[in-house]
mmCIF file of C-alpha atoms in Angstrom:
data_model
loop_
_atom_site.group_PDB
_atom_site.id
_atom_site.type_symbol
_atom_site.label_atom_id
_atom_site.label_comp_id
_atom_site.label_asym_id
_atom_site.label_seq_id
_atom_site.Cartn_x
_atom_site.Cartn_y
_atom_site.Cartn_z
ATOM 1 C CA MET A 1 117.675 99.400 79.216
ATOM 2 C CA SER A 2 114.224 97.960 78.573
ATOM 3 C CA ASN A 3 111.474 100.460 77.838
ATOM 4 C CA GLU A 4 109.270 98.510 80.209
ATOM 5 C CA MET A 5 111.024 99.786 83.338
ATOM 6 C CA LYS A 6 108.831 102.468 84.828
ATOM 7 C CA CYS A 7 108.952 104.459 88.040
ATOM 8 C CA ILE A 8 106.379 102.938 90.425
ATOM 9 C CA GLY A 9 105.685 106.427 91.792
ATOM 10 C CA CYS A 10 104.862 108.466 88.692
ATOM 11 C CA GLY A 11 104.905 106.032 85.762
ATOM 12 C CA ALA A 12 107.745 107.756 83.885
ATOM 13 C CA ILE A 13 110.090 105.474 81.912
ATOM 14 C CA LEU A 14 113.308 105.153 83.924
ATOM 15 C CA GLN A 15 116.546 106.547 82.490
ATOM 16 C CA SER A 16 119.943 107.478 83.897
ATOM 17 C CA THR A 17 121.225 109.902 81.261
ATOM 18 C CA ASP A 18 119.482 113.267 81.909
ATOM 19 C CA GLN A 19 118.662 114.553 85.404
ATOM 20 C CA SER A 20 116.326 117.255 84.073
ATOM 21 C CA LYS A 21 114.031 114.768 82.291
ATOM 22 C CA PRO A 22 111.278 112.564 83.766
ATOM 23 C CA GLY A 23 112.260 109.169 85.198
ATOM 24 C CA TYR A 24 115.874 109.930 86.134
ATOM 25 C CA VAL A 25 117.553 107.441 88.509
ATOM 26 C CA PRO A 26 121.255 106.934 89.238
ATOM 27 C CA ASN A 27 122.699 104.046 87.199
ATOM 28 C CA SER A 28 123.250 102.006 90.376
ATOM 29 C CA SER A 29 119.472 101.886 91.056
ATOM 30 C CA LEU A 30 118.390 100.641 87.639
ATOM 31 C CA ASN A 31 118.580 96.936 88.477
ATOM 32 C CA LYS A 32 116.692 97.161 91.771
ATOM 33 C CA GLU A 33 113.082 96.075 92.145
ATOM 34 C CA ASP A 34 110.304 98.681 92.582
ATOM 35 C CA VAL A 35 112.472 101.670 91.656
ATOM 36 C CA ILE A 36 111.208 105.219 92.126
ATOM 37 C CA CYS A 37 112.812 108.061 90.195
ATOM 38 C CA LYS A 38 114.821 110.815 91.854
ATOM 39 C CA ARG A 39 111.921 113.247 91.489
ATOM 40 C CA CYS A 40 109.458 110.931 93.282
ATOM 41 C CA PHE A 41 112.070 110.111 95.929
ATOM 42 C CA ARG A 42 112.530 113.782 96.754
ATOM 43 C CA LEU A 43 108.790 114.376 96.677
ATOM 44 C CA LYS A 44 108.062 111.429 98.966
ATOM 45 C CA HIS A 45 110.791 112.076 101.530
ATOM 46 C CA TYR A 46 111.235 115.856 101.419
ATOM 47 C CA ASN A 47 107.959 117.053 99.847
ATOM 48 C CA GLU A 48 110.172 118.781 97.311
ATOM 49 C CA ILE A 49 109.087 119.199 93.708
ATOM 50 C CA GLN A 50 111.465 119.106 90.755
ATOM 51 C CA ASP A 51 110.289 120.769 87.576
ATOM 52 C CA VAL A 52 109.781 118.481 84.613
ATOM 53 C CA HIS A 53 109.555 119.852 81.086
ATOM 54 C CA LEU A 54 106.051 118.770 80.121
ATOM 55 C CA THR A 55 103.357 121.162 78.925
ATOM 56 C CA SER A 56 99.574 120.997 79.316
ATOM 57 C CA ASP A 57 99.540 120.007 75.636
ATOM 58 C CA ASP A 58 101.741 116.995 76.414
ATOM 59 C CA PHE A 59 99.310 115.962 79.130
ATOM 60 C CA LEU A 60 96.311 116.379 76.817
ATOM 61 C CA THR A 61 98.040 114.361 74.090
ATOM 62 C CA MET A 62 98.433 111.519 76.576
ATOM 63 C CA LEU A 63 94.776 111.776 77.556
ATOM 64 C CA ASN A 64 93.560 111.956 73.967
ATOM 65 C CA ALA A 65 95.082 108.534 73.411
ATOM 66 C CA LEU A 66 92.354 107.226 75.727
ATOM 67 C CA SER A 67 89.511 108.219 73.396
ATOM 68 C CA ASP A 68 89.919 105.031 71.303
ATOM 69 C CA LYS A 69 90.188 102.685 74.271
ATOM 70 C CA ASP A 70 87.288 100.739 75.757
ATOM 71 C CA GLY A 71 86.557 101.307 79.444
ATOM 72 C CA ILE A 72 84.900 103.687 81.883
ATOM 73 C CA VAL A 73 86.111 107.068 83.139
ATOM 74 C CA VAL A 74 86.285 108.245 86.735
ATOM 75 C CA ASN A 75 86.588 112.040 86.611
ATOM 76 C CA VAL A 76 87.914 113.430 89.896
ATOM 77 C CA ILE A 77 86.841 117.021 90.511
ATOM 78 C CA ASP A 78 87.426 119.422 93.368
ATOM 79 C CA VAL A 79 84.034 120.226 94.887
ATOM 80 C CA PHE A 80 85.597 123.403 96.216
ATOM 81 C CA ASP A 81 86.602 124.618 92.725
ATOM 82 C CA PHE A 82 84.340 122.678 90.332
ATOM 83 C CA GLN A 83 84.856 124.620 87.112
ATOM 84 C CA GLY A 84 88.506 125.311 87.882
ATOM 85 C CA SER A 85 89.082 121.560 88.102
ATOM 86 C CA TRP A 86 87.034 120.676 85.012
ATOM 87 C CA ILE A 87 88.989 119.351 82.001
ATOM 88 C CA ASN A 88 88.035 121.217 78.851
ATOM 89 C CA GLY A 89 87.770 118.716 76.024
ATOM 90 C CA LEU A 90 86.849 115.887 78.408
ATOM 91 C CA LYS A 91 83.915 114.945 76.143
ATOM 92 C CA ARG A 92 86.362 114.103 73.357
ATOM 93 C CA ILE A 93 88.395 111.860 75.671
ATOM 94 C CA VAL A 94 85.294 110.162 77.053
ATOM 95 C CA GLY A 95 83.540 109.440 73.750
ATOM 96 C CA ASN A 96 80.790 106.915 74.528
ATOM 97 C CA LYS A 97 82.341 105.708 77.777
ATOM 98 C CA LYS A 98 80.398 105.835 81.010
ATOM 99 C CA VAL A 99 81.504 108.608 83.371
ATOM 100 C CA ILE A 100 81.507 108.580 87.156
ATOM 101 C CA ILE A 101 82.224 111.933 88.773
ATOM 102 C CA ALA A 102 84.150 111.569 92.038
ATOM 103 C CA ALA A 103 83.604 114.877 93.832
ATOM 104 C CA ASN A 104 86.610 115.149 96.129
ATOM 105 C CA LYS A 105 87.403 117.390 99.135
ATOM 106 C CA MET A 106 83.916 117.156 100.648
ATOM 107 C CA ASP A 107 85.672 117.439 104.022
ATOM 108 C CA LEU A 108 86.412 121.110 103.261
ATOM 109 C CA LEU A 109 82.722 122.075 103.073
ATOM 110 C CA PRO A 110 80.711 122.717 106.261
ATOM 111 C CA LYS A 111 79.585 119.411 107.831
ATOM 112 C CA LEU A 112 75.932 120.483 107.882
ATOM 113 C CA ILE A 113 75.768 120.895 104.099
ATOM 114 C CA ASN A 114 72.974 118.986 102.349
ATOM 115 C CA LYS A 115 74.793 116.166 100.492
ATOM 116 C CA ARG A 116 71.868 115.359 98.199
ATOM 117 C CA ARG A 117 71.715 118.991 97.114
ATOM 118 C CA VAL A 118 75.473 119.016 96.422
ATOM 119 C CA LYS A 119 75.083 115.904 94.217
ATOM 120 C CA LEU A 120 72.273 117.505 92.195
ATOM 121 C CA TRP A 121 74.290 120.726 91.958
ATOM 122 C CA ILE A 122 77.296 118.784 90.548
ATOM 123 C CA GLU A 123 75.110 116.936 88.003
ATOM 124 C CA LYS A 124 73.664 120.269 86.863
ATOM 125 C CA GLN A 125 77.090 121.962 86.613
ATOM 126 C CA ALA A 126 78.483 119.001 84.611
ATOM 127 C CA LYS A 127 75.477 119.042 82.283
ATOM 128 C CA GLU A 128 76.008 122.751 81.598
ATOM 129 C CA LEU A 129 79.588 121.892 80.627
ATOM 130 C CA GLY A 130 78.282 119.269 78.165
ATOM 131 C CA MET A 131 78.734 116.117 80.243
ATOM 132 C CA LYS A 132 75.960 113.829 81.476
ATOM 133 C CA ALA A 133 77.353 111.875 84.417
ATOM 134 C CA ASP A 134 76.287 108.243 84.869
ATOM 135 C CA ASP A 135 76.891 108.617 88.601
ATOM 136 C CA VAL A 136 78.191 111.132 91.160
ATOM 137 C CA VAL A 137 79.973 109.995 94.331
ATOM 138 C CA LEU A 138 80.915 112.464 97.081
ATOM 139 C CA ILE A 139 84.288 111.614 98.595
ATOM 140 C CA SER A 140 87.190 112.820 100.693
ATOM 141 C CA ALA A 141 90.352 110.998 99.635
ATOM 142 C CA GLN A 142 92.277 112.684 102.443
ATOM 143 C CA LYS A 143 89.839 111.597 105.166
ATOM 144 C CA ASN A 144 89.000 108.237 103.521
ATOM 145 C CA HIS A 145 85.280 109.048 103.200
ATOM 146 C CA GLY A 146 83.198 107.555 100.382
ATOM 147 C CA ILE A 147 86.018 105.321 99.066
ATOM 148 C CA ASP A 148 84.070 102.068 99.505
ATOM 149 C CA GLU A 149 81.025 103.634 97.841
ATOM 150 C CA LEU A 150 83.191 104.783 94.919
ATOM 151 C CA LEU A 151 84.686 101.285 94.483
ATOM 152 C CA GLU A 152 81.196 99.751 94.528
ATOM 153 C CA THR A 153 79.965 102.338 91.995
ATOM 154 C CA ILE A 154 82.951 101.648 89.705
ATOM 155 C CA GLU A 155 82.314 97.889 89.963
ATOM 156 C CA SER A 156 78.598 98.280 89.170
ATOM 157 C CA HIS A 157 79.341 100.296 85.989
ATOM 158 C CA ARG A 158 82.533 98.830 84.537
ATOM 159 C CA GLU A 159 81.233 95.414 83.331
ATOM 160 C CA GLY A 160 84.737 93.918 83.408
ATOM 161 C CA LYS A 161 86.260 96.866 81.490
ATOM 162 C CA ASP A 162 89.322 98.972 82.323
ATOM 163 C CA VAL A 163 88.939 102.130 84.425
ATOM 164 C CA TYR A 164 90.652 105.435 83.582
ATOM 165 C CA VAL A 165 90.963 107.958 86.406
ATOM 166 C CA VAL A 166 91.324 111.522 85.100
ATOM 167 C CA GLY A 167 91.569 114.910 86.778
ATOM 168 C CA THR A 168 93.428 118.196 86.848
ATOM 169 C CA THR A 169 96.337 118.881 89.201
ATOM 170 C CA ASN A 170 95.536 119.546 92.857
ATOM 171 C CA VAL A 171 92.193 117.665 92.884
ATOM 172 C CA GLY A 172 93.654 114.874 95.054
ATOM 173 C CA LYS A 173 93.610 112.256 92.308
ATOM 174 C CA SER A 174 96.792 110.376 93.296
ATOM 175 C CA THR A 175 95.746 110.374 96.963
ATOM 176 C CA LEU A 176 92.440 108.841 95.847
ATOM 177 C CA ILE A 177 94.156 106.177 93.716
ATOM 178 C CA ASN A 178 96.365 105.253 96.684
ATOM 179 C CA LYS A 179 93.259 104.865 98.869
ATOM 180 C CA LEU A 180 91.541 102.740 96.201
ATOM 181 C CA ILE A 181 94.612 100.470 95.962
ATOM 182 C CA GLU A 182 94.847 100.268 99.747
ATOM 183 C CA THR A 183 91.164 99.364 100.057
ATOM 184 C CA SER A 184 91.149 96.782 97.277
ATOM 185 C CA VAL A 185 94.718 95.384 97.389
ATOM 186 C CA GLY A 186 95.937 96.281 100.877
ATOM 187 C CA GLU A 187 99.128 98.109 99.798
ATOM 188 C CA LYS A 188 99.790 101.645 101.044
ATOM 189 C CA ASN A 189 101.228 104.707 99.260
ATOM 190 C CA VAL A 190 102.009 103.021 95.957
ATOM 191 C CA ILE A 191 101.726 106.234 93.941
ATOM 192 C CA THR A 192 103.672 109.392 94.640
ATOM 193 C CA THR A 193 101.260 111.987 95.980
ATOM 194 C CA SER A 194 101.805 115.662 96.650
ATOM 195 C CA HIS A 195 99.960 118.948 96.406
ATOM 196 C CA PHE A 196 102.329 120.127 93.696
ATOM 197 C CA PRO A 197 101.104 120.325 90.094
ATOM 198 C CA GLY A 198 101.931 117.666 87.531
ATOM 199 C CA THR A 199 103.084 114.817 89.786
ATOM 200 C CA THR A 200 101.871 111.854 87.699
ATOM 201 C CA LEU A 201 103.767 111.730 84.432
ATOM 202 C CA ASP A 202 102.409 108.756 82.528
ATOM 203 C CA LEU A 203 99.707 106.113 82.718
ATOM 204 C CA ILE A 204 100.097 103.992 85.848
ATOM 205 C CA ASP A 205 98.253 100.678 85.709
ATOM 206 C CA ILE A 206 96.797 98.926 88.751
ATOM 207 C CA PRO A 207 95.353 95.402 88.213
ATOM 208 C CA LEU A 208 91.624 95.095 89.074
ATOM 209 C CA ASP A 209 91.350 91.421 88.140
ATOM 210 C CA GLU A 210 92.974 88.943 85.715
ATOM 211 C CA ASP A 211 92.000 90.905 82.603
ATOM 212 C CA SER A 212 91.401 94.540 83.534
ATOM 213 C CA PHE A 213 93.270 97.493 85.004
ATOM 214 C CA MET A 214 92.678 100.831 86.637
ATOM 215 C CA TYR A 215 94.840 103.503 85.001
ATOM 216 C CA ASP A 216 95.941 106.659 86.775
ATOM 217 C CA THR A 217 96.450 109.376 84.150
ATOM 218 C CA PRO A 218 98.557 112.550 84.344
ATOM 219 C CA GLY A 219 96.984 115.522 86.124
ATOM 220 C CA ILE A 220 96.332 118.304 83.636
ATOM 221 C CA ILE A 221 97.717 121.679 84.680
ATOM 222 C CA GLN A 222 95.035 124.376 84.627
ATOM 223 C CA ALA A 223 96.757 127.681 83.921
ATOM 224 C CA HIS A 224 93.704 129.634 85.138
ATOM 225 C CA GLN A 225 94.073 128.552 88.786
ATOM 226 C CA MET A 226 95.735 130.732 91.419
ATOM 227 C CA THR A 227 97.743 127.686 92.578
ATOM 228 C CA HIS A 228 100.127 128.150 89.609
ATOM 229 C CA TYR A 229 101.059 131.746 90.517
ATOM 230 C CA VAL A 230 102.289 131.253 94.068
ATOM 231 C CA SER A 231 105.441 129.728 95.548
ATOM 232 C CA ASP A 232 105.464 126.244 97.106
ATOM 233 C CA LYS A 233 105.428 127.834 100.569
ATOM 234 C CA GLU A 234 102.416 130.031 99.684
ATOM 235 C CA LEU A 235 100.643 127.034 98.128
ATOM 236 C CA LYS A 236 100.553 125.441 101.589
ATOM 237 C CA ILE A 237 98.750 128.547 102.897
ATOM 238 C CA ILE A 238 96.135 128.901 100.141
ATOM 239 C CA MET A 239 95.309 125.169 99.685
ATOM 240 C CA PRO A 240 92.744 124.320 102.415
ATOM 241 C CA LYS A 241 93.561 121.253 104.520
ATOM 242 C CA ASP A 242 90.652 121.198 106.992
ATOM 243 C CA GLU A 243 86.954 122.026 107.051
ATOM 244 C CA ILE A 244 86.699 125.652 106.043
ATOM 245 C CA LYS A 245 85.354 128.015 108.669
ATOM 246 C CA PRO A 246 83.315 130.540 106.663
ATOM 247 C CA ARG A 247 84.299 134.122 107.516
ATOM 248 C CA ASN A 248 81.389 136.530 107.294
ATOM 249 C CA PHE A 249 81.961 140.255 106.747
ATOM 250 C CA GLN A 250 79.177 142.852 106.984
ATOM 251 C CA LEU A 251 80.182 145.444 104.408
ATOM 252 C CA ASN A 252 78.961 148.896 103.518
ATOM 253 C CA GLU A 253 79.299 150.268 99.990
ATOM 254 C CA GLY A 254 82.822 151.551 99.418
ATOM 255 C CA GLN A 255 84.554 148.915 101.541
ATOM 256 C CA THR A 256 87.208 146.443 100.386
ATOM 257 C CA LEU A 257 88.355 142.957 101.380
ATOM 258 C CA PHE A 258 91.860 141.724 100.644
ATOM 259 C CA LEU A 259 92.371 137.949 100.382
ATOM 260 C CA GLY A 260 96.008 138.022 101.415
ATOM 261 C CA GLY A 261 97.683 140.308 98.882
ATOM 262 C CA LEU A 262 96.606 138.146 95.934
ATOM 263 C CA VAL A 263 93.033 139.361 95.415
ATOM 264 C CA ARG A 264 91.199 142.625 96.132
ATOM 265 C CA VAL A 265 87.391 142.628 96.407
ATOM 266 C CA ASP A 266 85.650 146.055 96.214
ATOM 267 C CA TYR A 267 82.024 146.165 97.342
ATOM 268 C CA MET A 268 80.511 148.837 95.056
ATOM 269 C CA THR A 269 76.706 148.991 95.469
ATOM 270 C CA GLY A 270 73.821 147.129 97.113
ATOM 271 C CA GLY A 271 73.409 148.655 100.585
ATOM 272 C CA ARG A 272 74.807 147.031 103.730
ATOM 273 C CA ARG A 273 75.157 143.277 103.273
ATOM 274 C CA SER A 274 77.241 140.241 104.173
ATOM 275 C CA LEU A 275 79.995 138.639 102.110
ATOM 276 C CA ASN A 276 80.661 135.064 103.252
ATOM 277 C CA CYS A 277 84.240 133.994 102.444
ATOM 278 C CA PHE A 278 85.203 130.343 101.882
ATOM 279 C CA VAL A 279 88.985 130.229 101.595
ATOM 280 C CA SER A 280 91.782 128.401 103.424
ATOM 281 C CA ASN A 281 91.639 129.057 107.176
ATOM 282 C CA LEU A 282 95.318 130.076 106.993
ATOM 283 C CA LEU A 283 94.682 132.853 104.447
ATOM 284 C CA ASN A 284 94.555 136.295 106.033
ATOM 285 C CA ILE A 285 91.513 138.443 105.081
ATOM 286 C CA HIS A 286 91.864 142.192 105.675
ATOM 287 C CA ARG A 287 89.045 144.779 105.518
ATOM 288 C CA THR A 288 89.634 148.429 104.657
ATOM 289 C CA LYS A 289 87.992 151.480 103.041
ATOM 290 C CA GLN A 290 88.033 151.487 99.254
ATOM 291 C CA VAL A 291 89.605 154.967 99.155
ATOM 292 C CA ASN A 292 92.669 153.575 100.951
ATOM 293 C CA ALA A 293 92.779 150.213 99.158
ATOM 294 C CA GLU A 294 95.151 151.020 96.276
ATOM 295 C CA ASP A 295 97.731 152.697 98.512
ATOM 296 C CA LEU A 296 97.476 149.954 101.170
ATOM 297 C CA TRP A 297 97.912 147.195 98.581
ATOM 298 C CA HIS A 298 101.143 148.715 97.228
ATOM 299 C CA ARG A 299 102.515 149.611 100.665
ATOM 300 C CA GLN A 300 101.624 146.434 102.579
ATOM 301 C CA ILE A 301 102.029 143.725 99.935
ATOM 302 C CA GLY A 302 104.231 140.948 101.371
ATOM 303 C CA GLU A 303 103.795 142.334 104.902
ATOM 304 C CA LEU A 304 100.250 142.880 106.271
ATOM 305 C CA LEU A 305 98.887 141.470 102.991
ATOM 306 C CA THR A 306 100.371 137.978 102.549
ATOM 307 C CA PRO A 307 100.719 135.790 100.587
ATOM 308 C CA PRO A 308 102.656 136.702 98.498
ATOM 309 C CA GLY A 309 105.511 136.573 100.966
ATOM 310 C CA THR A 310 107.522 139.193 99.074
ATOM 311 C CA LYS A 311 106.999 142.653 97.624
ATOM 312 C CA ASP A 312 107.538 141.553 93.997
ATOM 313 C CA PHE A 313 103.832 141.145 93.145
ATOM 314 C CA ASP A 314 103.213 142.153 89.520
ATOM 315 C CA PHE A 315 100.597 144.936 89.711
ATOM 316 C CA GLY A 316 100.797 145.335 85.924
ATOM 317 C CA ASN A 317 99.382 141.812 85.582
ATOM 318 C CA VAL A 318 96.135 142.489 87.499
ATOM 319 C CA LYS A 319 92.710 142.620 85.831
ATOM 320 C CA LYS A 320 89.407 143.918 87.168
ATOM 321 C CA THR A 321 86.227 141.808 86.847
ATOM 322 C CA THR A 322 82.875 143.493 87.607
ATOM 323 C CA LEU A 323 80.165 141.107 88.823
ATOM 324 C CA SER A 324 76.447 141.825 89.360
ATOM 325 C CA ILE A 325 74.645 139.331 91.572
ATOM 326 C CA LYS A 326 71.373 138.716 89.746
ATOM 327 C CA ASP A 327 70.184 135.411 91.275
ATOM 328 C CA ASP A 328 68.944 134.748 94.768
ATOM 329 C CA LYS A 329 72.437 133.757 96.022
ATOM 330 C CA GLN A 330 75.639 133.283 94.014
ATOM 331 C CA ASP A 331 79.255 132.307 94.616
ATOM 332 C CA ILE A 332 82.052 134.512 93.301
ATOM 333 C CA ILE A 333 84.737 132.015 92.287
ATOM 334 C CA ILE A 334 88.415 132.906 92.341
ATOM 335 C CA SER A 335 89.797 129.809 90.654
ATOM 336 C CA GLY A 336 92.223 127.856 92.800
ATOM 337 C CA LEU A 337 91.684 130.115 95.839
ATOM 338 C CA GLY A 338 88.064 129.775 96.976
ATOM 339 C CA PHE A 339 84.703 131.525 96.758
ATOM 340 C CA ILE A 340 82.620 134.290 98.322
ATOM 341 C CA THR A 341 78.857 133.811 98.698
ATOM 342 C CA VAL A 342 76.791 136.979 98.078
ATOM 343 C CA GLU A 343 73.051 137.616 97.893
ATOM 344 C CA GLN A 344 71.127 139.244 95.046
ATOM 345 C CA GLY A 345 71.525 142.936 94.280
ATOM 346 C CA ALA A 346 75.230 143.482 94.916
ATOM 347 C CA VAL A 347 77.773 144.830 92.436
ATOM 348 C CA ILE A 348 81.352 143.808 93.184
ATOM 349 C CA ASP A 349 84.713 144.508 91.523
ATOM 350 C CA VAL A 350 87.343 141.769 91.876
ATOM 351 C CA TYR A 351 91.014 142.456 91.123
ATOM 352 C CA ALA A 352 93.142 139.318 90.555
ATOM 353 C CA PRO A 353 96.091 138.185 88.382
ATOM 354 C CA LYS A 354 95.031 138.271 84.692
ATOM 355 C CA GLN A 355 95.407 134.522 84.131
ATOM 356 C CA VAL A 356 93.194 133.581 87.093
ATOM 357 C CA ASP A 357 89.506 132.965 86.292
ATOM 358 C CA VAL A 358 86.966 135.017 88.265
ATOM 359 C CA TYR A 359 83.279 134.256 87.642
ATOM 360 C CA LEU A 360 79.838 133.672 89.162
ATOM 361 C CA ARG A 361 78.067 130.352 89.719
ATOM 362 C CA PRO A 362 74.840 129.298 91.502
ATOM 363 C CA SER A 363 75.682 128.950 95.193
ATOM 364 C CA ILE A 364 76.707 125.446 96.307
ATOM 365 C CA LEU A 365 75.176 126.313 99.709
#
């Protein structure tokens, strides 16, 4: 079979010998036009993921191949989890290419938020991570907002060159590419999209004109995001779908908030104050006294405190992070889950799975 035959959903080279490897199709489908592999078929029709044996290193190797190529880069980030969705080593991939940051999931933030301030905030965050953006466009791939503006921005920067779209898993990159194709070519749902990690397996090329292409690259799996430590069912609960309704809790010292059973937030010192939680509307938040917190967590995990949906949470794999709010207003980030906005003067202990990043950033609000 020719090496040129690729799955139109994920870009993997088609093969009919090993079901556990990328690009598997039954032999009978190999000669059809526009074939999608078994994995994409199941994803598209049943929203069911099949594990493929590719590591983050494999993904990065693919992306590193871009560093020698001429073109511009569109870096899709999740405005809700900026640092969690940032690709470490992006500078190496980009080289001297122009970079447009497409800040996705704007529809999750409160509608009244100051868009200009968010743009400046993103530029500043990117700069601190060593990347000067040539442009920032605020978008919602899901709601089709900002897509025309992004296409115009790409056109104004690319000077006839190819475009490489990069991003981590769960930032909505494939959904965005589908919208871009739909807007510019008129075809719907060309690429397999899902909220499961690692859907796009190889470079997928979309013609922009006679000589240049837009390439969709694999989503890099970020091991420090909560999304990789929950089941598919729980992922649907913790990944926000709609505008987040902030939940505000007035806490006294010695009180605790549980974000489901995944994260415990102990308010240590700072007098009575409010903690403003920005997490999926479906995620249950439970308040209790700190003295009861440990016992409650062990007793009610998988029941009152869900997700997780079972009792097999690994308490031996939990780490404590102590955070002191020094600036006027800061966000406590729990990577892949959301953030809590707190004002200056508070000291807070956050307990979360060891691999999940917990840190402070200047408030996006």
